[in-house]
Amino acid sequence: MRFKSILSVVLLTVCIHLQAQTQIIAHRGFWKTENSAQNSLTALKKANEIKTYGSEIDIWLSSDGIPVVFHDANVMLDGKNLNIQDTPADILTQVKLSNGENLPTLESYLDTFEDCLETKLIIEFKSHRTKYQEDELVDKVLKMVRDRNLQNRVEYISFSLNLVVKTIHLDPLAKVYYLSGNLSPAVMKSIGAAGIDYNVAVFKRNPQWVKESHDLGLKVNVWTVNSPEDIQQMIDLNVDYITTDEPLLVKEFLDR
Ligand code: MG
């Protein structure tokens, strides 16, 4: 009996410790490494190799309604500057990333992600010109994730409050975070978000938002934390996730 109670105290302590540990999200995948590139399939595989909590990507809807993976609103192809929302997917996928890969569709990204069992996929929905396009994007992406039974391995982030609300509405169990930094934890709780995912400067101004979030049962993610000073400051603040271009550096700090 005594052994059992000691064991449960030890297990509880281990659990609390594990919960408190800050985790890493590779911003646009792990791209600052050999043969990788932002938002490439390689960046996802590299994040999976180093076992980050998550690997982040940016998603747009092409002019013919295909979700594609890229950060900027525009791409360059054969010297032409093309807006992604005005260009069909069969043209967009001809764009070469800096590591020689073609710009991926979300479908091809999910094909690769299905084998990446060590990391979650953090999908950022980019803000689109119209609510109609944003709603179409969420509809399609949630269906793709559901059809592959990946709901428990995918989380969502967006600067667009419409995209955040729409995602929560369509999948109340999905973990959805808001990026803009202008709303308090209490407001995010009231709309059903999993937490806040704000710029590091926001937490320097409002450090109390970390504890406020935790008291409300929300998680805290912070972007994009690359400098040693910021990494240490955010670990000390006890954020749940650090989104970074330097996952190995953050790992070093966490291992200390
Ligand atoms: Mg992003």
PDB file of C-alpha atoms and ligand atoms in Angstrom:
ATOM      1  CA  MET A   1       0.000   0.000   0.000  1.00  0.00           C
ATOM      2  CA  ARG A   2       2.772   2.377   1.028  1.00  0.00           C
ATOM      3  CA  PHE A   3       4.704   1.419  -2.136  1.00  0.00           C
ATOM      4  CA  LYS A   4       1.584   2.166  -4.212  1.00  0.00           C
ATOM      5  CA  SER A   5       1.143   5.626  -2.754  1.00  0.00           C
ATOM      6  CA  ILE A   6       4.832   6.457  -3.195  1.00  0.00           C
ATOM      7  CA  LEU A   7       4.567   5.245  -6.783  1.00  0.00           C
ATOM      8  CA  SER A   8       1.531   7.432  -7.470  1.00  0.00           C
ATOM      9  CA  VAL A   9       3.302  10.501  -6.025  1.00  0.00           C
ATOM     10  CA  VAL A  10       6.315   9.792  -8.236  1.00  0.00           C
ATOM     11  CA  LEU A  11       4.098   9.315 -11.316  1.00  0.00           C
ATOM     12  CA  LEU A  12       2.170  12.496 -10.546  1.00  0.00           C
ATOM     13  CA  THR A  13       5.421  14.448 -10.193  1.00  0.00           C
ATOM     14  CA  VAL A  14       6.674  13.047 -13.504  1.00  0.00           C
ATOM     15  CA  CYS A  15       3.369  13.977 -15.200  1.00  0.00           C
ATOM     16  CA  ILE A  16       3.426  17.527 -13.838  1.00  0.00           C
ATOM     17  CA  HIS A  17       7.033  17.886 -14.950  1.00  0.00           C
ATOM     18  CA  LEU A  18       6.220  16.614 -18.453  1.00  0.00           C
ATOM     19  CA  GLN A  19       3.261  18.959 -18.746  1.00  0.00           C
ATOM     20  CA  ALA A  20       5.350  21.946 -17.693  1.00  0.00           C
ATOM     21  CA  GLN A  21       8.108  21.329 -20.224  1.00  0.00           C
ATOM     22  CA  THR A  22       8.131  23.834 -23.081  1.00  0.00           C
ATOM     23  CA  GLN A  23       7.956  22.154 -26.498  1.00  0.00           C
ATOM     24  CA  ILE A  24       9.257  23.124 -29.919  1.00  0.00           C
ATOM     25  CA  ILE A  25       7.451  23.897 -33.167  1.00  0.00           C
ATOM     26  CA  ALA A  26       9.624  24.176 -36.275  1.00  0.00           C
ATOM     27  CA  HIS A  27       8.559  27.381 -38.077  1.00  0.00           C
ATOM     28  CA  ARG A  28       7.873  26.488 -41.752  1.00  0.00           C
ATOM     29  CA  GLY A  29       9.420  23.090 -40.910  1.00  0.00           C
ATOM     30  CA  PHE A  30      13.089  22.530 -40.056  1.00  0.00           C
ATOM     31  CA  TRP A  31      14.477  24.444 -43.022  1.00  0.00           C
ATOM     32  CA  LYS A  32      17.815  25.861 -41.772  1.00  0.00           C
ATOM     33  CA  THR A  33      19.604  22.600 -42.474  1.00  0.00           C
ATOM     34  CA  GLU A  34      21.176  20.781 -45.434  1.00  0.00           C
ATOM     35  CA  ASN A  35      19.024  20.376 -48.578  1.00  0.00           C
ATOM     36  CA  SER A  36      15.972  21.822 -46.846  1.00  0.00           C
ATOM     37  CA  ALA A  37      13.803  24.846 -47.654  1.00  0.00           C
ATOM     38  CA  GLN A  38      10.903  26.670 -46.000  1.00  0.00           C
ATOM     39  CA  ASN A  39       7.606  24.791 -46.355  1.00  0.00           C
ATOM     40  CA  SER A  40       9.259  21.944 -48.274  1.00  0.00           C
ATOM     41  CA  LEU A  41       8.536  18.246 -47.783  1.00  0.00           C
ATOM     42  CA  THR A  42      12.162  17.910 -46.670  1.00  0.00           C
ATOM     43  CA  ALA A  43      11.588  20.506 -43.912  1.00  0.00           C
ATOM     44  CA  LEU A  44       8.736  18.370 -42.580  1.00  0.00           C
ATOM     45  CA  LYS A  45      10.849  15.180 -42.697  1.00  0.00           C
ATOM     46  CA  LYS A  46      13.753  16.977 -40.963  1.00  0.00           C
ATOM     47  CA  ALA A  47      11.437  18.239 -38.196  1.00  0.00           C
ATOM     48  CA  ASN A  48      10.173  14.692 -37.806  1.00  0.00           C
ATOM     49  CA  GLU A  49      13.790  13.399 -37.553  1.00  0.00           C
ATOM     50  CA  ILE A  50      14.598  15.748 -34.664  1.00  0.00           C
ATOM     51  CA  LYS A  51      11.161  15.048 -33.107  1.00  0.00           C
ATOM     52  CA  THR A  52       9.846  18.560 -32.641  1.00  0.00           C
ATOM     53  CA  TYR A  53       6.345  18.752 -31.135  1.00  0.00           C
ATOM     54  CA  GLY A  54       5.127  20.230 -34.405  1.00  0.00           C
ATOM     55  CA  SER A  55       6.145  21.305 -37.883  1.00  0.00           C
ATOM     56  CA  GLU A  56       4.406  24.426 -39.171  1.00  0.00           C
ATOM     57  CA  ILE A  57       3.254  25.169 -42.753  1.00  0.00           C
ATOM     58  CA  ASP A  58       1.411  28.006 -44.518  1.00  0.00           C
ATOM     59  CA  ILE A  59      -1.642  27.245 -46.644  1.00  0.00           C
ATOM     60  CA  TRP A  60      -3.283  29.181 -49.492  1.00  0.00           C
ATOM     61  CA  LEU A  61      -6.140  28.365 -51.832  1.00  0.00           C
ATOM     62  CA  SER A  62      -5.197  28.458 -55.545  1.00  0.00           C
ATOM     63  CA  SER A  63      -7.520  30.116 -58.087  1.00  0.00           C
ATOM     64  CA  ASP A  64      -8.991  26.686 -58.908  1.00  0.00           C
ATOM     65  CA  GLY A  65      -9.627  25.877 -55.259  1.00  0.00           C
ATOM     66  CA  ILE A  66      -6.646  23.628 -54.400  1.00  0.00           C
ATOM     67  CA  PRO A  67      -4.924  24.128 -51.005  1.00  0.00           C
ATOM     68  CA  VAL A  68      -1.188  24.700 -51.625  1.00  0.00           C
ATOM     69  CA  VAL A  69       1.760  25.153 -49.272  1.00  0.00           C
ATOM     70  CA  PHE A  70       3.795  28.397 -49.415  1.00  0.00           C
ATOM     71  CA  HIS A  71       4.472  31.364 -47.161  1.00  0.00           C
ATOM     72  CA  ASP A  72       4.297  34.492 -49.328  1.00  0.00           C
ATOM     73  CA  ALA A  73       1.174  35.729 -51.126  1.00  0.00           C
ATOM     74  CA  ASN A  74       3.081  35.726 -54.442  1.00  0.00           C
ATOM     75  CA  VAL A  75       5.443  33.355 -56.234  1.00  0.00           C
ATOM     76  CA  MET A  76       8.005  33.957 -59.004  1.00  0.00           C
ATOM     77  CA  LEU A  77       7.800  31.688 -62.064  1.00  0.00           C
ATOM     78  CA  ASP A  78       9.831  32.244 -65.266  1.00  0.00           C
ATOM     79  CA  GLY A  79      10.426  35.871 -64.247  1.00  0.00           C
ATOM     80  CA  LYS A  80       6.723  36.474 -63.634  1.00  0.00           C
ATOM     81  CA  ASN A  81       5.332  37.549 -60.278  1.00  0.00           C
ATOM     82  CA  LEU A  82       2.112  35.563 -59.683  1.00  0.00           C
ATOM     83  CA  ASN A  83      -0.419  35.992 -56.892  1.00  0.00           C
ATOM     84  CA  ILE A  84      -1.274  32.554 -55.508  1.00  0.00           C
ATOM     85  CA  GLN A  85      -4.997  33.315 -55.177  1.00  0.00           C
ATOM     86  CA  ASP A  86      -5.098  34.244 -58.910  1.00  0.00           C
ATOM     87  CA  THR A  87      -3.125  31.239 -60.187  1.00  0.00           C
ATOM     88  CA  PRO A  88      -4.214  27.615 -60.746  1.00  0.00           C
ATOM     89  CA  ALA A  89      -2.472  24.818 -58.860  1.00  0.00           C
ATOM     90  CA  ASP A  90      -0.949  23.186 -61.966  1.00  0.00           C
ATOM     91  CA  ILE A  91       1.022  26.412 -62.551  1.00  0.00           C
ATOM     92  CA  LEU A  92       1.887  26.969 -58.866  1.00  0.00           C
ATOM     93  CA  THR A  93       3.311  23.458 -58.490  1.00  0.00           C
ATOM     94  CA  GLN A  94       5.865  24.279 -61.233  1.00  0.00           C
ATOM     95  CA  VAL A  95       7.518  26.784 -58.866  1.00  0.00           C
ATOM     96  CA  LYS A  96      10.858  25.528 -57.541  1.00  0.00           C
ATOM     97  CA  LEU A  97      11.674  25.968 -53.867  1.00  0.00           C
ATOM     98  CA  SER A  98      15.270  26.883 -52.963  1.00  0.00           C
ATOM     99  CA  ASN A  99      16.192  23.210 -52.447  1.00  0.00           C
ATOM    100  CA  GLY A 100      14.924  22.177 -55.893  1.00  0.00           C
ATOM    101  CA  GLU A 101      11.613  20.685 -54.719  1.00  0.00           C
ATOM    102  CA  ASN A 102       8.415  21.792 -56.410  1.00  0.00           C
ATOM    103  CA  LEU A 103       5.941  23.892 -54.454  1.00  0.00           C
ATOM    104  CA  PRO A 104       3.720  21.249 -52.800  1.00  0.00           C
ATOM    105  CA  THR A 105      -0.042  20.933 -52.686  1.00  0.00           C
ATOM    106  CA  LEU A 106      -1.464  20.175 -49.235  1.00  0.00           C
ATOM    107  CA  GLU A 107      -2.512  16.772 -50.583  1.00  0.00           C
ATOM    108  CA  SER A 108       1.105  15.827 -51.359  1.00  0.00           C
ATOM    109  CA  TYR A 109       2.180  17.300 -48.018  1.00  0.00           C
ATOM    110  CA  LEU A 110      -0.293  15.080 -46.176  1.00  0.00           C
ATOM    111  CA  ASP A 111       0.973  12.036 -48.142  1.00  0.00           C
ATOM    112  CA  THR A 112       4.403  12.657 -46.602  1.00  0.00           C
ATOM    113  CA  PHE A 113       3.005  13.655 -43.210  1.00  0.00           C
ATOM    114  CA  GLU A 114       1.211  10.331 -42.819  1.00  0.00           C
ATOM    115  CA  ASP A 115       4.641   8.692 -42.390  1.00  0.00           C
ATOM    116  CA  CYS A 116       5.992  11.396 -40.046  1.00  0.00           C
ATOM    117  CA  LEU A 117       4.813   9.939 -36.759  1.00  0.00           C
ATOM    118  CA  GLU A 118       7.164  11.923 -34.488  1.00  0.00           C
ATOM    119  CA  THR A 119       5.710  15.381 -35.122  1.00  0.00           C
ATOM    120  CA  LYS A 120       2.356  17.101 -35.462  1.00  0.00           C
ATOM    121  CA  LEU A 121       1.416  19.275 -38.419  1.00  0.00           C
ATOM    122  CA  ILE A 122       0.630  22.888 -37.490  1.00  0.00           C
ATOM    123  CA  ILE A 123      -1.385  24.343 -40.371  1.00  0.00           C
ATOM    124  CA  GLU A 124      -1.441  28.122 -40.716  1.00  0.00           C
ATOM    125  CA  PHE A 125      -4.402  29.320 -42.764  1.00  0.00           C
ATOM    126  CA  LYS A 126      -3.291  32.504 -44.522  1.00  0.00           C
ATOM    127  CA  SER A 127      -5.745  35.421 -44.535  1.00  0.00           C
ATOM    128  CA  HIS A 128      -7.520  35.553 -47.931  1.00  0.00           C
ATOM    129  CA  ARG A 129      -9.215  38.410 -49.807  1.00  0.00           C
ATOM    130  CA  THR A 130     -12.737  37.296 -49.065  1.00  0.00           C
ATOM    131  CA  LYS A 131     -14.581  35.435 -46.332  1.00  0.00           C
ATOM    132  CA  TYR A 132     -15.915  33.152 -49.074  1.00  0.00           C
ATOM    133  CA  GLN A 133     -12.383  31.997 -50.006  1.00  0.00           C
ATOM    134  CA  GLU A 134     -11.420  31.544 -46.349  1.00  0.00           C
ATOM    135  CA  ASP A 135     -14.509  29.440 -45.652  1.00  0.00           C
ATOM    136  CA  GLU A 136     -13.852  27.302 -48.754  1.00  0.00           C
ATOM    137  CA  LEU A 137     -10.242  26.777 -47.620  1.00  0.00           C
ATOM    138  CA  VAL A 138     -11.252  25.614 -44.118  1.00  0.00           C
ATOM    139  CA  ASP A 139     -13.985  23.333 -45.507  1.00  0.00           C
ATOM    140  CA  LYS A 140     -11.548  21.622 -47.868  1.00  0.00           C
ATOM    141  CA  VAL A 141      -8.620  21.297 -45.461  1.00  0.00           C
ATOM    142  CA  LEU A 142     -10.692  19.910 -42.580  1.00  0.00           C
ATOM    143  CA  LYS A 143     -12.235  17.373 -44.953  1.00  0.00           C
ATOM    144  CA  MET A 144      -8.798  16.265 -46.223  1.00  0.00           C
ATOM    145  CA  VAL A 145      -7.562  15.839 -42.645  1.00  0.00           C
ATOM    146  CA  ARG A 146     -10.723  13.982 -41.617  1.00  0.00           C
ATOM    147  CA  ASP A 147     -10.636  11.673 -44.678  1.00  0.00           C
ATOM    148  CA  ARG A 148      -7.119  10.603 -43.663  1.00  0.00           C
ATOM    149  CA  ASN A 149      -8.088  10.296 -39.997  1.00  0.00           C
ATOM    150  CA  LEU A 150      -5.362  12.753 -38.985  1.00  0.00           C
ATOM    151  CA  GLN A 151      -7.487  14.982 -36.693  1.00  0.00           C
ATOM    152  CA  ASN A 152      -5.429  14.144 -33.607  1.00  0.00           C
ATOM    153  CA  ARG A 153      -2.136  14.994 -35.319  1.00  0.00           C
ATOM    154  CA  VAL A 154      -3.054  18.340 -36.868  1.00  0.00           C
ATOM    155  CA  GLU A 155      -3.508  21.747 -35.198  1.00  0.00           C
ATOM    156  CA  TYR A 156      -4.501  25.057 -36.761  1.00  0.00           C
ATOM    157  CA  ILE A 157      -3.343  28.667 -36.454  1.00  0.00           C
ATOM    158  CA  SER A 158      -4.391  31.881 -38.202  1.00  0.00           C
ATOM    159  CA  PHE A 159      -4.186  35.674 -38.105  1.00  0.00           C
ATOM    160  CA  SER A 160      -7.752  35.745 -39.417  1.00  0.00           C
ATOM    161  CA  LEU A 161     -10.361  35.642 -36.654  1.00  0.00           C
ATOM    162  CA  ASN A 162     -12.870  34.451 -39.259  1.00  0.00           C
ATOM    163  CA  LEU A 163     -10.652  31.438 -40.052  1.00  0.00           C
ATOM    164  CA  VAL A 164     -10.202  30.669 -36.345  1.00  0.00           C
ATOM    165  CA  VAL A 165     -13.949  30.839 -35.623  1.00  0.00           C
ATOM    166  CA  LYS A 166     -14.864  28.872 -38.767  1.00  0.00           C
ATOM    167  CA  THR A 167     -12.393  26.079 -37.934  1.00  0.00           C
ATOM    168  CA  ILE A 168     -13.704  25.757 -34.355  1.00  0.00           C
ATOM    169  CA  HIS A 169     -17.264  25.752 -35.680  1.00  0.00           C
ATOM    170  CA  LEU A 170     -16.573  22.903 -38.145  1.00  0.00           C
ATOM    171  CA  ASP A 171     -14.474  20.837 -35.742  1.00  0.00           C
ATOM    172  CA  PRO A 172     -15.097  21.741 -32.091  1.00  0.00           C
ATOM    173  CA  LEU A 173     -12.430  19.209 -31.020  1.00  0.00           C
ATOM    174  CA  ALA A 174      -9.700  20.742 -33.204  1.00  0.00           C
ATOM    175  CA  LYS A 175      -6.912  22.661 -31.486  1.00  0.00           C
ATOM    176  CA  VAL A 176      -7.047  26.167 -32.936  1.00  0.00           C
ATOM    177  CA  TYR A 177      -4.869  29.151 -32.026  1.00  0.00           C
ATOM    178  CA  TYR A 178      -5.111  32.823 -32.945  1.00  0.00           C
ATOM    179  CA  LEU A 179      -1.974  34.664 -34.059  1.00  0.00           C
ATOM    180  CA  SER A 180      -2.771  38.383 -34.120  1.00  0.00           C
ATOM    181  CA  GLY A 181      -1.951  39.185 -30.499  1.00  0.00           C
ATOM    182  CA  ASN A 182      -4.754  41.712 -29.949  1.00  0.00           C
ATOM    183  CA  LEU A 183      -7.196  39.606 -27.924  1.00  0.00           C
ATOM    184  CA  SER A 184      -6.904  38.569 -24.281  1.00  0.00           C
ATOM    185  CA  PRO A 185      -6.828  34.933 -23.140  1.00  0.00           C
ATOM    186  CA  ALA A 186     -10.352  35.327 -21.703  1.00  0.00           C
ATOM    187  CA  VAL A 187     -11.732  36.361 -25.119  1.00  0.00           C
ATOM    188  CA  MET A 188      -9.978  33.450 -26.835  1.00  0.00           C
ATOM    189  CA  LYS A 189     -11.383  31.072 -24.233  1.00  0.00           C
ATOM    190  CA  SER A 190     -14.893  32.411 -24.886  1.00  0.00           C
ATOM    191  CA  ILE A 191     -14.709  31.576 -28.602  1.00  0.00           C
ATOM    192  CA  GLY A 192     -13.415  28.048 -27.944  1.00  0.00           C
ATOM    193  CA  ALA A 193      -9.779  28.430 -29.008  1.00  0.00           C
ATOM    194  CA  ALA A 194      -7.168  26.013 -27.618  1.00  0.00           C
ATOM    195  CA  GLY A 195      -4.982  28.956 -26.723  1.00  0.00           C
ATOM    196  CA  ILE A 196      -3.035  31.972 -27.897  1.00  0.00           C
ATOM    197  CA  ASP A 197      -0.123  31.966 -30.334  1.00  0.00           C
ATOM    198  CA  TYR A 198       1.343  35.449 -30.216  1.00  0.00           C
ATOM    199  CA  ASN A 199       4.507  37.284 -31.224  1.00  0.00           C
ATOM    200  CA  VAL A 200       7.279  37.324 -28.645  1.00  0.00           C
ATOM    201  CA  ALA A 201       6.873  41.128 -28.279  1.00  0.00           C
ATOM    202  CA  VAL A 202       3.264  40.625 -27.123  1.00  0.00           C
ATOM    203  CA  PHE A 203       4.418  38.446 -24.212  1.00  0.00           C
ATOM    204  CA  LYS A 204       7.127  40.957 -23.302  1.00  0.00           C
ATOM    205  CA  ARG A 205       4.361  43.578 -22.976  1.00  0.00           C
ATOM    206  CA  ASN A 206       1.825  41.206 -21.377  1.00  0.00           C
ATOM    207  CA  PRO A 207       3.790  38.506 -19.525  1.00  0.00           C
ATOM    208  CA  GLN A 208       0.746  37.909 -17.278  1.00  0.00           C
ATOM    209  CA  TRP A 209      -1.106  36.464 -20.301  1.00  0.00           C
ATOM    210  CA  VAL A 210       0.843  33.208 -19.898  1.00  0.00           C
ATOM    211  CA  LYS A 211      -0.462  32.529 -16.382  1.00  0.00           C
ATOM    212  CA  GLU A 212      -3.907  33.905 -17.268  1.00  0.00           C
ATOM    213  CA  SER A 213      -4.073  31.425 -20.151  1.00  0.00           C
ATOM    214  CA  HIS A 214      -2.978  28.500 -18.000  1.00  0.00           C
ATOM    215  CA  ASP A 215      -5.538  29.409 -15.321  1.00  0.00           C
ATOM    216  CA  LEU A 216      -8.213  29.292 -18.054  1.00  0.00           C
ATOM    217  CA  GLY A 217      -6.951  25.915 -19.320  1.00  0.00           C
ATOM    218  CA  LEU A 218      -5.492  27.446 -22.490  1.00  0.00           C
ATOM    219  CA  LYS A 219      -2.084  26.691 -24.012  1.00  0.00           C
ATOM    220  CA  VAL A 220       0.448  29.348 -24.947  1.00  0.00           C
ATOM    221  CA  ASN A 221       2.532  29.335 -28.109  1.00  0.00           C
ATOM    222  CA  VAL A 222       4.983  32.118 -29.023  1.00  0.00           C
ATOM    223  CA  TRP A 223       6.537  33.032 -32.403  1.00  0.00           C
ATOM    224  CA  THR A 224       9.139  33.419 -33.849  1.00  0.00           C
ATOM    225  CA  VAL A 225      11.719  32.958 -31.130  1.00  0.00           C
ATOM    226  CA  ASN A 226      15.260  32.683 -32.492  1.00  0.00           C
ATOM    227  CA  SER A 227      17.669  34.646 -30.257  1.00  0.00           C
ATOM    228  CA  PRO A 228      19.243  33.076 -27.139  1.00  0.00           C
ATOM    229  CA  GLU A 229      17.881  35.906 -24.934  1.00  0.00           C
ATOM    230  CA  ASP A 230      14.314  35.490 -26.188  1.00  0.00           C
ATOM    231  CA  ILE A 231      14.477  31.687 -25.970  1.00  0.00           C
ATOM    232  CA  GLN A 232      15.556  31.825 -22.322  1.00  0.00           C
ATOM    233  CA  GLN A 233      12.996  34.530 -21.481  1.00  0.00           C
ATOM    234  CA  MET A 234      10.112  32.536 -22.984  1.00  0.00           C
ATOM    235  CA  ILE A 235      11.206  29.299 -21.263  1.00  0.00           C
ATOM    236  CA  ASP A 236      11.337  31.221 -17.971  1.00  0.00           C
ATOM    237  CA  LEU A 237       7.813  32.529 -18.660  1.00  0.00           C
ATOM    238  CA  ASN A 238       6.715  28.880 -18.893  1.00  0.00           C
ATOM    239  CA  VAL A 239       5.122  29.031 -22.353  1.00  0.00           C
ATOM    240  CA  ASP A 240       3.920  25.673 -23.681  1.00  0.00           C
ATOM    241  CA  TYR A 241       5.332  25.974 -27.208  1.00  0.00           C
ATOM    242  CA  ILE A 242       8.124  27.948 -28.826  1.00  0.00           C
ATOM    243  CA  THR A 243       7.809  28.377 -32.581  1.00  0.00           C
ATOM    244  CA  THR A 244      11.294  28.862 -33.982  1.00  0.00           C
ATOM    245  CA  ASP A 245      13.591  28.798 -37.023  1.00  0.00           C
ATOM    246  CA  GLU A 246      16.256  27.372 -34.666  1.00  0.00           C
ATOM    247  CA  PRO A 247      14.763  24.161 -33.243  1.00  0.00           C
ATOM    248  CA  LEU A 248      18.147  22.657 -32.309  1.00  0.00           C
ATOM    249  CA  LEU A 249      19.168  25.800 -30.403  1.00  0.00           C
ATOM    250  CA  VAL A 250      15.893  25.799 -28.435  1.00  0.00           C
ATOM    251  CA  LYS A 251      16.461  22.077 -27.738  1.00  0.00           C
ATOM    252  CA  GLU A 252      19.870  22.921 -26.263  1.00  0.00           C
ATOM    253  CA  PHE A 253      18.301  25.472 -23.907  1.00  0.00           C
ATOM    254  CA  LEU A 254      15.599  23.010 -22.846  1.00  0.00           C
ATOM    255  CA  ASP A 255      18.161  20.251 -22.202  1.00  0.00           C
ATOM    256  CA  ARG A 256      20.181  22.489 -19.853  1.00  0.00           C
TER     257      ARG A 256
HETATM  258 MG    MG B   1       3.330  30.600 -40.822  1.00  0.00          MG
END
